[in-house]
CSV table of C-alpha atoms in Angstrom, one decimal:
chain,number,residue,atom,x,y,z
T,1,UNK,CA,-12.1,14.7,27.5
T,2,UNK,CA,-12.2,15.8,23.8
T,3,UNK,CA,-9.5,13.4,22.7
T,4,UNK,CA,-10.5,11.5,19.5
T,5,UNK,CA,-9.4,8.2,18.0
T,6,UNK,CA,-10.4,5.9,15.2
T,7,UNK,CA,-9.7,4.3,11.9
T,8,UNK,CA,-9.5,6.0,8.5
T,9,UNK,CA,-9.1,4.0,5.3
T,10,UNK,CA,-7.7,4.9,1.9
T,11,UNK,CA,-9.5,3.3,-1.0
T,12,UNK,CA,-9.0,3.8,-4.8
T,13,UNK,CA,-7.7,2.3,-8.0
T,14,UNK,CA,-4.2,0.8,-8.2
T,15,UNK,CA,-1.4,3.4,-8.3
T,16,UNK,CA,-3.7,6.2,-7.0
T,17,UNK,CA,-1.0,7.3,-4.5
T,18,UNK,CA,-2.5,5.7,-1.3
T,19,UNK,CA,0.8,4.2,0.0
T,20,UNK,CA,2.9,7.3,-0.7
T,21,UNK,CA,0.3,9.3,1.2
T,22,UNK,CA,0.3,7.0,4.1
T,23,UNK,CA,4.1,7.0,4.4
T,24,UNK,CA,4.1,10.9,4.2
T,25,UNK,CA,1.5,11.1,7.0
T,26,UNK,CA,3.3,8.7,9.5
T,27,UNK,CA,6.8,9.9,8.5
T,28,UNK,CA,8.2,6.4,7.8
T,29,UNK,CA,8.4,4.0,4.9
T,30,UNK,CA,5.9,1.4,6.2
T,31,UNK,CA,4.0,0.7,2.9
T,32,UNK,CA,6.0,-0.3,-0.1
T,33,UNK,CA,5.8,1.9,-3.3
T,34,UNK,CA,6.1,1.0,-7.0
T,35,UNK,CA,4.8,2.2,-10.3
T,36,UNK,CA,3.5,-1.3,-10.9
T,37,UNK,CA,-0.3,-2.0,-10.3
T,38,UNK,CA,-1.4,-4.0,-7.3
T,39,UNK,CA,1.8,-3.3,-5.3
T,40,UNK,CA,-0.1,-3.3,-2.0
T,41,UNK,CA,-1.5,-6.8,-1.3
T,42,UNK,CA,-2.4,-6.5,2.4
T,43,UNK,CA,-4.1,-4.1,4.7
T,44,UNK,CA,-1.3,-1.9,6.1
T,45,UNK,CA,-2.1,0.1,9.3
T,46,UNK,CA,-0.2,3.3,9.9
T,47,UNK,CA,-0.6,5.1,13.2
T,48,UNK,CA,-0.5,8.9,13.6
T,49,UNK,CA,-0.6,10.2,17.2
T,50,UNK,CA,-1.4,13.9,17.6
T,51,UNK,CA,-2.1,16.1,20.7
T,52,UNK,CA,-5.8,16.0,19.9
T,53,UNK,CA,-6.3,12.6,18.3
T,54,UNK,CA,-4.8,9.3,17.2
T,55,UNK,CA,-5.7,8.3,13.7
T,56,UNK,CA,-5.1,4.8,12.5
T,57,UNK,CA,-4.8,4.9,8.7
T,58,UNK,CA,-5.6,1.7,6.7
T,59,UNK,CA,-3.9,1.4,3.3
T,60,UNK,CA,-5.6,-1.1,1.1
T,61,UNK,CA,-5.0,-2.9,-2.2
T,62,UNK,CA,-6.1,-1.0,-5.3
T,63,UNK,CA,-9.6,-2.1,-6.4
T,64,UNK,CA,-9.5,-3.4,-9.9
T,65,UNK,CA,-11.0,-6.0,-12.3
T,66,UNK,CA,-9.6,-9.3,-10.9
T,67,UNK,CA,-8.0,-11.9,-13.3
T,68,UNK,CA,-7.0,-14.5,-10.6
T,69,UNK,CA,-8.0,-15.7,-7.2
T,70,UNK,CA,-5.3,-13.4,-5.9
T,71,UNK,CA,-6.9,-10.4,-7.5
T,72,UNK,CA,-10.3,-11.4,-6.0
T,73,UNK,CA,-8.8,-11.5,-2.5
T,74,UNK,CA,-7.1,-8.1,-3.0
T,75,UNK,CA,-10.5,-6.6,-3.8
T,76,UNK,CA,-12.2,-8.4,-0.9
T,77,UNK,CA,-9.5,-7.0,1.5
T,78,UNK,CA,-10.0,-3.5,0.2
T,79,UNK,CA,-13.8,-3.5,0.2
T,80,UNK,CA,-13.9,-5.1,3.6
T,81,UNK,CA,-11.8,-2.3,5.0
T,82,UNK,CA,-14.6,0.2,4.1
T,83,UNK,CA,-17.0,-1.4,6.5
T,84,UNK,CA,-14.6,-1.5,9.4
T,85,UNK,CA,-13.6,2.2,9.7
T,86,UNK,CA,-14.9,5.5,11.0
T,87,UNK,CA,-13.9,7.5,7.9
T,88,UNK,CA,-13.3,6.5,4.3
T,89,UNK,CA,-11.0,8.5,2.0
T,90,UNK,CA,-11.6,8.1,-1.7
T,91,UNK,CA,-8.2,8.6,-3.3
T,92,UNK,CA,-8.0,9.9,-6.9
T,93,UNK,CA,-4.9,10.4,-9.0
T,94,UNK,CA,-4.7,13.9,-10.3
T,95,UNK,CA,-2.6,12.8,-13.3
T,96,UNK,CA,-5.1,10.2,-14.5
T,97,UNK,CA,-8.7,10.8,-15.8
T,98,UNK,CA,-11.7,9.8,-13.7
T,99,UNK,CA,-12.7,6.4,-15.2
T,100,UNK,CA,-15.1,3.5,-14.9
T,101,UNK,CA,-13.1,2.0,-12.1
T,102,UNK,CA,-13.3,5.2,-10.1
T,103,UNK,CA,-17.1,5.4,-10.7
T,104,UNK,CA,-17.4,1.8,-9.5
T,105,UNK,CA,-15.6,2.5,-6.3
T,106,UNK,CA,-17.5,5.7,-5.7
T,107,UNK,CA,-20.8,3.9,-5.9
T,108,UNK,CA,-19.8,1.7,-3.0
T,109,UNK,CA,-19.0,4.6,-0.6
T,110,UNK,CA,-21.3,6.6,1.7
T,111,UNK,CA,-21.9,10.3,1.2
T,112,UNK,CA,-19.9,10.8,4.4
T,113,UNK,CA,-16.7,9.9,2.6
T,114,UNK,CA,-13.8,12.3,1.9
T,115,UNK,CA,-12.3,12.8,-1.6
T,116,UNK,CA,-8.5,13.1,-1.6
T,117,UNK,CA,-6.9,14.1,-5.0
T,118,UNK,CA,-3.2,13.1,-4.8
T,119,UNK,CA,-0.1,13.8,-6.8
T,120,UNK,CA,-0.8,17.5,-7.0
T,121,UNK,CA,3.0,18.0,-7.4
T,122,UNK,CA,2.9,16.1,-10.7
T,123,UNK,CA,-0.3,17.4,-12.2
T,124,UNK,CA,-1.0,20.7,-13.9
T,125,UNK,CA,-3.4,23.0,-12.0
T,126,UNK,CA,-6.0,22.6,-14.7
T,127,UNK,CA,-5.8,18.8,-14.4
T,128,UNK,CA,-6.4,19.0,-10.6
T,129,UNK,CA,-9.4,21.4,-11.2
T,130,UNK,CA,-10.8,19.0,-13.8
T,131,UNK,CA,-10.5,16.1,-11.4
T,132,UNK,CA,-12.3,18.0,-8.7
T,133,UNK,CA,-15.0,19.2,-11.1
T,134,UNK,CA,-15.5,15.6,-12.5
T,135,UNK,CA,-16.1,14.2,-9.0
T,136,UNK,CA,-18.1,17.1,-7.7
T,137,UNK,CA,-21.4,15.2,-8.5
T,138,UNK,CA,-20.5,12.7,-5.8
T,139,UNK,CA,-21.6,15.2,-3.2
T,140,UNK,CA,-19.2,13.7,-0.6
T,141,UNK,CA,-18.4,15.3,2.7
T,142,UNK,CA,-15.2,17.1,1.7
T,143,UNK,CA,-12.6,17.5,-1.0
T,144,UNK,CA,-8.9,17.9,-0.5
T,145,UNK,CA,-5.9,18.2,-2.9
T,146,UNK,CA,-2.6,16.8,-1.5
T,147,UNK,CA,0.9,15.6,-2.4
T,148,UNK,CA,2.5,12.7,-0.7
T,149,UNK,CA,5.9,13.9,-1.9
T,150,UNK,CA,5.8,17.6,-0.9
T,151,UNK,CA,3.2,17.1,1.8
T,152,UNK,CA,1.2,20.0,0.5
T,153,UNK,CA,-2.4,19.9,1.8
T,154,UNK,CA,-1.9,17.1,4.3
T,155,UNK,CA,-2.2,19.3,7.4
T,156,UNK,CA,-5.7,20.4,6.3
T,157,UNK,CA,-6.7,16.9,5.5
T,158,UNK,CA,-5.5,15.6,9.0
T,159,UNK,CA,-7.4,18.4,10.8
T,160,UNK,CA,-10.6,17.5,9.0
T,161,UNK,CA,-10.2,13.8,9.6
T,162,UNK,CA,-9.4,14.3,13.3
T,163,UNK,CA,-12.6,16.2,13.8
T,164,UNK,CA,-14.6,13.5,12.2
T,165,UNK,CA,-13.4,10.7,14.6
T,166,UNK,CA,-15.4,9.7,17.7
T,167,UNK,CA,-14.2,10.8,21.1
T,168,UNK,CA,-12.1,8.1,22.8
T,169,UNK,CA,-8.7,7.1,24.1
T,170,UNK,CA,-5.6,6.2,22.0
T,171,UNK,CA,-5.8,2.8,20.5
T,172,UNK,CA,-2.0,2.2,20.3
T,173,UNK,CA,1.1,3.3,22.2
T,174,UNK,CA,2.2,6.9,21.4
T,175,UNK,CA,5.5,5.6,19.8
T,176,UNK,CA,3.9,3.0,17.5
T,177,UNK,CA,3.6,3.9,13.8
T,178,UNK,CA,2.4,0.5,12.5
T,179,UNK,CA,1.2,-2.8,13.9
T,180,UNK,CA,2.8,-4.9,11.1
T,181,UNK,CA,5.3,-7.6,12.2
T,182,UNK,CA,8.9,-6.9,11.4
T,183,UNK,CA,9.1,-10.1,9.3
T,184,UNK,CA,6.2,-9.0,7.2
T,185,UNK,CA,7.8,-5.6,6.6
T,186,UNK,CA,11.1,-7.2,5.5
T,187,UNK,CA,9.4,-9.5,3.0
T,188,UNK,CA,7.5,-6.4,1.6
T,189,UNK,CA,10.8,-4.5,1.4
T,190,UNK,CA,12.4,-7.3,-0.7
T,191,UNK,CA,9.3,-7.3,-3.0
T,192,UNK,CA,9.6,-3.6,-3.4
T,193,UNK,CA,13.2,-3.9,-4.6
T,194,UNK,CA,12.2,-6.7,-6.9
T,195,UNK,CA,9.4,-4.6,-8.5
T,196,UNK,CA,11.9,-1.9,-9.2
T,197,UNK,CA,14.4,-4.4,-10.8
T,198,UNK,CA,12.2,-6.7,-12.9
T,199,UNK,CA,10.1,-6.4,-16.0
T,200,UNK,CA,6.6,-5.2,-16.2
T,201,UNK,CA,5.1,-8.7,-16.9
T,202,UNK,CA,6.8,-10.3,-13.9
T,203,UNK,CA,5.6,-8.4,-10.7
T,204,UNK,CA,2.2,-10.1,-10.5
T,205,UNK,CA,4.0,-13.5,-10.4
T,206,UNK,CA,6.3,-12.6,-7.5
T,207,UNK,CA,5.6,-13.2,-3.8
T,208,UNK,CA,7.9,-12.9,-0.8
T,209,UNK,CA,7.8,-14.4,2.7
T,210,UNK,CA,10.3,-14.6,5.5
T,211,UNK,CA,10.9,-18.2,6.4
T,212,UNK,CA,13.7,-17.8,9.0
T,213,UNK,CA,13.8,-14.9,11.5
T,214,UNK,CA,16.8,-15.1,13.8
T,215,UNK,CA,18.5,-11.7,13.6
T,216,UNK,CA,21.0,-10.9,12.4
T,217,UNK,CA,20.1,-13.8,10.1
T,218,UNK,CA,17.0,-13.3,8.0
T,219,UNK,CA,16.0,-15.7,5.3
T,220,UNK,CA,13.5,-14.5,2.7
T,221,UNK,CA,11.9,-16.7,0.1
T,222,UNK,CA,11.0,-15.3,-3.3
T,223,UNK,CA,8.2,-17.2,-5.1
T,224,UNK,CA,7.8,-17.2,-8.8
T,225,UNK,CA,5.6,-19.3,-11.0
T,226,UNK,CA,7.9,-20.5,-13.8
T,227,UNK,CA,11.6,-21.4,-14.3
T,228,UNK,CA,12.0,-18.6,-16.8
T,229,UNK,CA,10.9,-16.1,-14.1
T,230,UNK,CA,13.4,-17.6,-11.7
T,231,UNK,CA,16.1,-16.9,-14.2
T,232,UNK,CA,15.0,-13.2,-14.5
T,233,UNK,CA,14.8,-12.7,-10.7
T,234,UNK,CA,18.3,-14.1,-10.3
T,235,UNK,CA,19.8,-12.3,-13.3
T,236,UNK,CA,23.1,-13.0,-15.1
T,237,UNK,CA,25.6,-14.4,-12.6
T,238,UNK,CA,23.1,-13.4,-9.8
T,239,UNK,CA,23.3,-9.7,-10.7
T,240,UNK,CA,19.6,-8.9,-10.1
T,241,UNK,CA,19.3,-10.8,-6.8
T,242,UNK,CA,22.5,-9.2,-5.6
T,243,UNK,CA,21.3,-5.7,-6.3
T,244,UNK,CA,17.9,-6.4,-4.7
T,245,UNK,CA,19.7,-7.7,-1.5
T,246,UNK,CA,22.0,-4.7,-1.4
T,247,UNK,CA,19.1,-2.2,-1.8
T,248,UNK,CA,17.0,-4.0,0.9
T,249,UNK,CA,19.9,-4.1,3.4
T,250,UNK,CA,20.2,-0.3,3.3
T,251,UNK,CA,16.9,-0.2,5.2
T,252,UNK,CA,17.9,-2.9,7.8
T,253,UNK,CA,20.1,-2.7,10.9
T,254,UNK,CA,23.8,-2.8,10.2
T,255,UNK,CA,25.2,-6.3,10.3
T,256,UNK,CA,22.0,-7.9,9.1
T,257,UNK,CA,22.6,-11.0,7.0
T,258,UNK,CA,19.7,-11.2,4.5
T,259,UNK,CA,19.6,-14.5,2.6
T,260,UNK,CA,17.4,-14.5,-0.5
T,261,UNK,CA,16.2,-17.8,-2.0
T,262,UNK,CA,14.2,-18.0,-5.2
T,263,UNK,CA,11.7,-20.8,-5.4
T,264,UNK,CA,9.4,-21.9,-8.3
T,265,UNK,CA,5.9,-22.6,-7.1
T,266,UNK,CA,3.7,-23.1,-10.1
T,267,UNK,CA,0.4,-21.1,-10.2
T,268,UNK,CA,0.7,-19.9,-6.6
T,269,UNK,CA,-1.8,-17.1,-7.4
T,270,UNK,CA,-4.4,-19.8,-7.8
T,271,UNK,CA,-3.5,-21.9,-4.7
T,272,UNK,CA,-5.9,-21.1,-1.8
T,273,UNK,CA,-3.4,-22.5,0.8
T,274,UNK,CA,-0.5,-20.3,-0.4
T,275,UNK,CA,-2.8,-17.3,-0.7
T,276,UNK,CA,-3.8,-17.8,2.9
């Protein structure tokens, strides 16, 4: 009696701080982070189990103006998550001005939504206040200022979200923090390291997928669209690929053999089968 459970989604523009906030809440690195737009490409569920509630957080791709079938699918995934949850959190970056993209997203949300202004550790107090004042006209349910890095403001946010959920039993085991398969997480981990190691124009053309899962052997394919991109990913004498593999292995069990293979698949962003 009195226990609550349900789904809460984070929606917002690319790089609003959704994934950093999710990782801070669940206490583990389950959603990859990068300063590149459209880092998150799939719905990532993170589970927080408290004494009074279990909250399943849904991290979504940043909503943006799509330029490819991939971009359209990312928007569809994000917008679809809004309809499937109990509470929607509209995530705004305190270091970026409220723009047309934010207004577009806000227009799709119900008045029962919660505004979450992130990156308070990076923004000046006057910038945070300006962001709150700018979105005050939305007249949403509540407004919170948080930091995914310092965790300031997160407890108050969680208390509010818990109270908004319907009464019901836990949806996942107490020790589960995500329902993503291990192979998916490893592929995302490799992509995260690639985003950190490659040029700004390349990230949108990179995809990763695990094709052989037989621990301690894991084979991960890196897809690019052109031969020139393959050369960038591999690096001089394999330097980039080697550094990416070393960085990824630090997050994997000791003794894991992570094989990285770069493959050119032209225009994969426009191929419905590969996008599936």
